[in-house]
mmCIF file with all atom_site columns, C-alpha atoms in Angstrom:
data_model
loop_
_atom_site.group_PDB
_atom_site.id
_atom_site.type_symbol
_atom_site.label_atom_id
_atom_site.label_alt_id
_atom_site.label_comp_id
_atom_site.label_asym_id
_atom_site.label_entity_id
_atom_site.label_seq_id
_atom_site.pdbx_PDB_ins_code
_atom_site.Cartn_x
_atom_site.Cartn_y
_atom_site.Cartn_z
_atom_site.occupancy
_atom_site.B_iso_or_equiv
_atom_site.pdbx_formal_charge
_atom_site.auth_seq_id
_atom_site.auth_comp_id
_atom_site.auth_asym_id
_atom_site.auth_atom_id
_atom_site.pdbx_PDB_model_num
ATOM 1   C CA . VAL A 1 1   ? 0.206   -0.142 -0.233 1.00 89.00 ? 1   VAL A CA 1
ATOM 2   C CA . GLN A 1 2   ? 1.514   3.397  -0.915 1.00 94.00 ? 2   GLN A CA 1
ATOM 3   C CA . LEU A 1 3   ? 0.366   6.665  -0.169 1.00 97.00 ? 3   LEU A CA 1
ATOM 4   C CA . VAL A 1 4   ? 1.683   9.635  -2.311 1.00 97.00 ? 4   VAL A CA 1
ATOM 5   C CA . GLU A 1 5   ? 0.797   13.184 -1.763 1.00 98.00 ? 5   GLU A CA 1
ATOM 6   C CA . SER A 1 6   ? 1.244   16.327 -3.918 1.00 98.00 ? 6   SER A CA 1
ATOM 7   C CA . GLY A 1 7   ? 0.480   19.527 -4.612 1.00 98.00 ? 7   GLY A CA 1
ATOM 8   C CA . GLY A 1 8   ? 2.302   21.317 -1.776 1.00 98.00 ? 8   GLY A CA 1
ATOM 9   C CA . GLY A 1 9   ? 4.201   24.593 -2.234 1.00 98.00 ? 9   GLY A CA 1
ATOM 10  C CA . LEU A 1 10  ? 4.856   28.152 -1.000 1.00 98.00 ? 10  LEU A CA 1
ATOM 11  C CA . VAL A 1 11  ? 1.967   30.423 -0.983 1.00 98.00 ? 11  VAL A CA 1
ATOM 12  C CA . GLN A 1 12  ? 1.697   34.039 0.411  1.00 98.00 ? 12  GLN A CA 1
ATOM 13  C CA . ALA A 1 13  ? -0.693  34.052 3.566  1.00 98.00 ? 13  ALA A CA 1
ATOM 14  C CA . GLY A 1 14  ? -4.399  34.025 2.554  1.00 98.00 ? 14  GLY A CA 1
ATOM 15  C CA . GLY A 1 15  ? -3.628  31.851 -0.626 1.00 98.00 ? 15  GLY A CA 1
ATOM 16  C CA . SER A 1 16  ? -4.898  28.710 -1.375 1.00 98.00 ? 16  SER A CA 1
ATOM 17  C CA . LEU A 1 17  ? -3.505  25.376 -1.976 1.00 98.00 ? 17  LEU A CA 1
ATOM 18  C CA . ARG A 1 18  ? -5.336  21.989 -3.088 1.00 98.00 ? 18  ARG A CA 1
ATOM 19  C CA . LEU A 1 19  ? -3.440  18.804 -1.806 1.00 98.00 ? 19  LEU A CA 1
ATOM 20  C CA . SER A 1 20  ? -3.844  15.155 -3.617 1.00 98.00 ? 20  SER A CA 1
ATOM 21  C CA . CYS A 1 21  ? -3.351  12.086 -2.119 1.00 98.00 ? 21  CYS A CA 1
ATOM 22  C CA . ALA A 1 22  ? -3.083  9.112  -4.306 1.00 98.00 ? 22  ALA A CA 1
ATOM 23  C CA . ALA A 1 23  ? -3.460  5.553  -2.781 1.00 96.00 ? 23  ALA A CA 1
ATOM 24  C CA . SER A 1 24  ? -2.228  2.451  -4.941 1.00 94.00 ? 24  SER A CA 1
ATOM 25  C CA . GLY A 1 25  ? -2.137  -1.040 -3.602 1.00 93.00 ? 25  GLY A CA 1
ATOM 26  C CA . ARG A 1 26  ? -5.447  -0.830 -1.307 1.00 92.00 ? 26  ARG A CA 1
ATOM 27  C CA . SER A 1 27  ? -8.856  0.883  -2.399 1.00 94.00 ? 27  SER A CA 1
ATOM 28  C CA . ILE A 1 28  ? -9.865  3.794  0.072  1.00 95.00 ? 28  ILE A CA 1
ATOM 29  C CA . SER A 1 29  ? -13.654 3.068  -0.892 1.00 95.00 ? 29  SER A CA 1
ATOM 30  C CA . ASN A 1 30  ? -13.891 0.899  2.080  1.00 90.00 ? 30  ASN A CA 1
ATOM 31  C CA . TYR A 1 31  ? -11.988 3.374  4.412  1.00 94.00 ? 31  TYR A CA 1
ATOM 32  C CA . ARG A 1 32  ? -12.453 6.483  6.210  1.00 96.00 ? 32  ARG A CA 1
ATOM 33  C CA . MET A 1 33  ? -9.295  8.665  5.024  1.00 97.00 ? 33  MET A CA 1
ATOM 34  C CA . GLY A 1 34  ? -7.499  11.761 6.605  1.00 97.00 ? 34  GLY A CA 1
ATOM 35  C CA . TRP A 1 35  ? -5.335  14.576 6.303  1.00 98.00 ? 35  TRP A CA 1
ATOM 36  C CA . PHE A 1 36  ? -2.636  15.240 9.272  1.00 98.00 ? 36  PHE A CA 1
ATOM 37  C CA . ARG A 1 37  ? 0.489   17.833 9.229  1.00 98.00 ? 37  ARG A CA 1
ATOM 38  C CA . GLN A 1 38  ? 3.918   18.032 10.882 1.00 98.00 ? 38  GLN A CA 1
ATOM 39  C CA . ALA A 1 39  ? 5.215   21.516 11.642 1.00 97.00 ? 39  ALA A CA 1
ATOM 40  C CA . PRO A 1 40  ? 8.976   21.564 12.309 1.00 93.00 ? 40  PRO A CA 1
ATOM 41  C CA . GLY A 1 41  ? 9.508   20.508 16.231 1.00 95.00 ? 41  GLY A CA 1
ATOM 42  C CA . LYS A 1 42  ? 6.154   19.334 16.897 1.00 97.00 ? 42  LYS A CA 1
ATOM 43  C CA . GLU A 1 43  ? 4.161   16.244 16.755 1.00 96.00 ? 43  GLU A CA 1
ATOM 44  C CA . ARG A 1 44  ? 2.362   15.134 13.553 1.00 96.00 ? 44  ARG A CA 1
ATOM 45  C CA . GLU A 1 45  ? -1.752  16.549 14.365 1.00 96.00 ? 45  GLU A CA 1
ATOM 46  C CA . PHE A 1 46  ? -4.718  15.669 13.005 1.00 97.00 ? 46  PHE A CA 1
ATOM 47  C CA . VAL A 1 47  ? -6.281  18.036 10.213 1.00 97.00 ? 47  VAL A CA 1
ATOM 48  C CA . ALA A 1 48  ? -9.274  16.806 8.468  1.00 97.00 ? 48  ALA A CA 1
ATOM 49  C CA . GLY A 1 49  ? -11.241 13.441 7.900  1.00 97.00 ? 49  GLY A CA 1
ATOM 50  C CA . ILE A 1 50  ? -13.651 12.049 6.087  1.00 97.00 ? 50  ILE A CA 1
ATOM 51  C CA . ASN A 1 51  ? -16.154 9.330  6.181  1.00 95.00 ? 51  ASN A CA 1
ATOM 52  C CA . TRP A 1 52  ? -16.799 6.184  3.749  1.00 93.00 ? 52  TRP A CA 1
ATOM 53  C CA . THR A 1 53  ? -19.374 7.989  1.190  1.00 93.00 ? 53  THR A CA 1
ATOM 54  C CA . GLY A 1 54  ? -18.060 11.459 1.917  1.00 93.00 ? 54  GLY A CA 1
ATOM 55  C CA . SER A 1 55  ? -21.260 12.583 3.619  1.00 95.00 ? 55  SER A CA 1
ATOM 56  C CA . SER A 1 56  ? -19.477 13.249 6.903  1.00 95.00 ? 56  SER A CA 1
ATOM 57  C CA . THR A 1 57  ? -16.318 15.060 7.451  1.00 96.00 ? 57  THR A CA 1
ATOM 58  C CA . TYR A 1 58  ? -14.490 16.455 10.617 1.00 96.00 ? 58  TYR A CA 1
ATOM 59  C CA . TYR A 1 59  ? -11.771 19.328 11.192 1.00 97.00 ? 59  TYR A CA 1
ATOM 60  C CA . ALA A 1 60  ? -9.516  20.447 13.546 1.00 97.00 ? 60  ALA A CA 1
ATOM 61  C CA . ASP A 1 61  ? -10.541 23.471 15.184 1.00 97.00 ? 61  ASP A CA 1
ATOM 62  C CA . SER A 1 62  ? -7.670  25.512 13.529 1.00 97.00 ? 62  SER A CA 1
ATOM 63  C CA . VAL A 1 63  ? -8.601  24.536 10.234 1.00 98.00 ? 63  VAL A CA 1
ATOM 64  C CA . LYS A 1 64  ? -12.366 24.580 10.346 1.00 98.00 ? 64  LYS A CA 1
ATOM 65  C CA . GLY A 1 65  ? -14.035 27.132 7.674  1.00 98.00 ? 65  GLY A CA 1
ATOM 66  C CA . ARG A 1 66  ? -10.972 27.184 5.508  1.00 98.00 ? 66  ARG A CA 1
ATOM 67  C CA . PHE A 1 67  ? -10.410 23.923 4.907  1.00 98.00 ? 67  PHE A CA 1
ATOM 68  C CA . THR A 1 68  ? -12.228 21.209 2.901  1.00 98.00 ? 68  THR A CA 1
ATOM 69  C CA . ILE A 1 69  ? -11.613 17.691 2.567  1.00 98.00 ? 69  ILE A CA 1
ATOM 70  C CA . SER A 1 70  ? -13.188 15.451 -0.320 1.00 98.00 ? 70  SER A CA 1
ATOM 71  C CA . ARG A 1 71  ? -12.669 11.935 -1.949 1.00 98.00 ? 71  ARG A CA 1
ATOM 72  C CA . ASP A 1 72  ? -13.117 10.497 -5.515 1.00 97.00 ? 72  ASP A CA 1
ATOM 73  C CA . ASP A 1 73  ? -12.928 6.550  -5.045 1.00 96.00 ? 73  ASP A CA 1
ATOM 74  C CA . ALA A 1 74  ? -12.937 6.217  -8.591 1.00 97.00 ? 74  ALA A CA 1
ATOM 75  C CA . LYS A 1 75  ? -9.419  7.977  -8.942 1.00 97.00 ? 75  LYS A CA 1
ATOM 76  C CA . ASN A 1 76  ? -8.457  6.463  -5.605 1.00 97.00 ? 76  ASN A CA 1
ATOM 77  C CA . THR A 1 77  ? -7.520  10.004 -4.380 1.00 98.00 ? 77  THR A CA 1
ATOM 78  C CA . VAL A 1 78  ? -8.317  12.052 -1.392 1.00 98.00 ? 78  VAL A CA 1
ATOM 79  C CA . TYR A 1 79  ? -8.221  16.010 -1.482 1.00 98.00 ? 79  TYR A CA 1
ATOM 80  C CA . LEU A 1 80  ? -7.689  18.798 0.857  1.00 98.00 ? 80  LEU A CA 1
ATOM 81  C CA . GLN A 1 81  ? -8.385  22.333 -0.312 1.00 98.00 ? 81  GLN A CA 1
ATOM 82  C CA . MET A 1 82  ? -7.108  24.856 1.777  1.00 98.00 ? 82  MET A CA 1
ATOM 83  C CA . ASN A 1 83  ? -8.261  28.367 1.759  1.00 98.00 ? 83  ASN A CA 1
ATOM 84  C CA . SER A 1 84  ? -7.326  31.523 3.683  1.00 98.00 ? 84  SER A CA 1
ATOM 85  C CA . LEU A 1 85  ? -3.777  29.952 4.640  1.00 98.00 ? 85  LEU A CA 1
ATOM 86  C CA . LYS A 1 86  ? -1.926  31.422 7.543  1.00 98.00 ? 86  LYS A CA 1
ATOM 87  C CA . PRO A 1 87  ? 1.728   30.909 8.415  1.00 97.00 ? 87  PRO A CA 1
ATOM 88  C CA . GLU A 1 88  ? 0.763   28.799 10.868 1.00 97.00 ? 88  GLU A CA 1
ATOM 89  C CA . ASP A 1 89  ? -0.416  26.275 8.536  1.00 98.00 ? 89  ASP A CA 1
ATOM 90  C CA . THR A 1 90  ? 2.988   25.519 7.441  1.00 98.00 ? 90  THR A CA 1
ATOM 91  C CA . ALA A 1 91  ? 3.968   22.154 7.587  1.00 98.00 ? 91  ALA A CA 1
ATOM 92  C CA . VAL A 1 92  ? 4.409   19.055 5.816  1.00 98.00 ? 92  VAL A CA 1
ATOM 93  C CA . TYR A 1 93  ? 1.000   17.277 5.193  1.00 98.00 ? 93  TYR A CA 1
ATOM 94  C CA . TYR A 1 94  ? 0.237   13.587 4.935  1.00 98.00 ? 94  TYR A CA 1
ATOM 95  C CA . CYS A 1 95  ? -2.794  11.509 4.407  1.00 97.00 ? 95  CYS A CA 1
ATOM 96  C CA . ASN A 1 96  ? -3.605  7.850  5.850  1.00 97.00 ? 96  ASN A CA 1
ATOM 97  C CA . PHE A 1 97  ? -6.516  5.638  6.353  1.00 96.00 ? 97  PHE A CA 1
ATOM 98  C CA . LEU A 1 98  ? -8.441  6.428  9.627  1.00 95.00 ? 98  LEU A CA 1
ATOM 99  C CA . LYS A 1 99  ? -9.075  3.598  12.384 1.00 92.00 ? 99  LYS A CA 1
ATOM 100 C CA . THR A 1 100 ? -12.476 2.871  12.551 1.00 86.00 ? 100 THR A CA 1
ATOM 101 C CA . LEU A 1 101 ? -13.265 4.750  15.952 1.00 84.00 ? 101 LEU A CA 1
ATOM 102 C CA . GLY A 1 102 ? -12.569 8.426  16.488 1.00 83.00 ? 102 GLY A CA 1
ATOM 103 C CA . TRP A 1 103 ? -11.376 10.683 13.998 1.00 84.00 ? 103 TRP A CA 1
ATOM 104 C CA . SER A 1 104 ? -7.648  11.528 14.779 1.00 84.00 ? 104 SER A CA 1
ATOM 105 C CA . ALA A 1 105 ? -6.099  8.055  14.750 1.00 90.00 ? 105 ALA A CA 1
ATOM 106 C CA . ALA A 1 106 ? -4.549  6.469  11.813 1.00 90.00 ? 106 ALA A CA 1
ATOM 107 C CA . PHE A 1 107 ? -3.367  3.250  10.578 1.00 90.00 ? 107 PHE A CA 1
ATOM 108 C CA . GLY A 1 108 ? -1.119  2.238  7.769  1.00 84.00 ? 108 GLY A CA 1
ATOM 109 C CA . SER A 1 109 ? 2.470   3.248  6.810  1.00 92.00 ? 109 SER A CA 1
ATOM 110 C CA . TRP A 1 110 ? 3.215   6.956  6.189  1.00 95.00 ? 110 TRP A CA 1
ATOM 111 C CA . GLY A 1 111 ? 3.687   8.521  2.471  1.00 95.00 ? 111 GLY A CA 1
ATOM 112 C CA . GLN A 1 112 ? 6.494   11.033 2.127  1.00 97.00 ? 112 GLN A CA 1
ATOM 113 C CA . GLY A 1 113 ? 4.230   13.926 2.575  1.00 98.00 ? 113 GLY A CA 1
ATOM 114 C CA . THR A 1 114 ? 3.991   17.501 0.807  1.00 98.00 ? 114 THR A CA 1
ATOM 115 C CA . GLN A 1 115 ? 5.326   20.691 2.011  1.00 98.00 ? 115 GLN A CA 1
ATOM 116 C CA . VAL A 1 116 ? 3.363   23.629 2.560  1.00 98.00 ? 116 VAL A CA 1
ATOM 117 C CA . THR A 1 117 ? 4.844   26.922 3.360  1.00 98.00 ? 117 THR A CA 1
ATOM 118 C CA . VAL A 1 118 ? 2.819   30.206 4.386  1.00 98.00 ? 118 VAL A CA 1
ATOM 119 C CA . SER A 1 119 ? 5.117   33.169 4.261  1.00 97.00 ? 119 SER A CA 1
ATOM 120 C CA . SER A 1 120 ? 3.695   36.291 6.056  1.00 93.00 ? 120 SER A CA 1
#
C-alpha cells in the first residue's frame, strides 16, 4: 500500500492550495481517510477526516471553515482544499487511512508528505 501526497508549495498568507493523496495497492472506498500535518519541532497532528461515503467530515478547530476534505473513490484519491492560509499552517502534510473509531487515529504506513509553506 502506498500513499503519495502532492500539491504543496510556497504561498502567501491568504492564498490557497489543493493537496492530493493518491493511494495504490488498496482501494480507499472501504475506509475513512484523513489528512495530518507536522510542523518543525512539533508532533504530527490531525487536520481533517472524511467518512466512507463522503457524507460526513470532521476538522481540527484550527482549520475549520478554511479547509475542505473530499474524496474521489474512482480515482482512489483524497483531496484537501486549503483556503485563507496562515503562516501557522506551514507544515508537511500527510494523508492516511483512519481507524474505525474516532477521527484522529491513523493506521498504515505514512507517505513522504508534501511541504506547505505559507509566508507572511
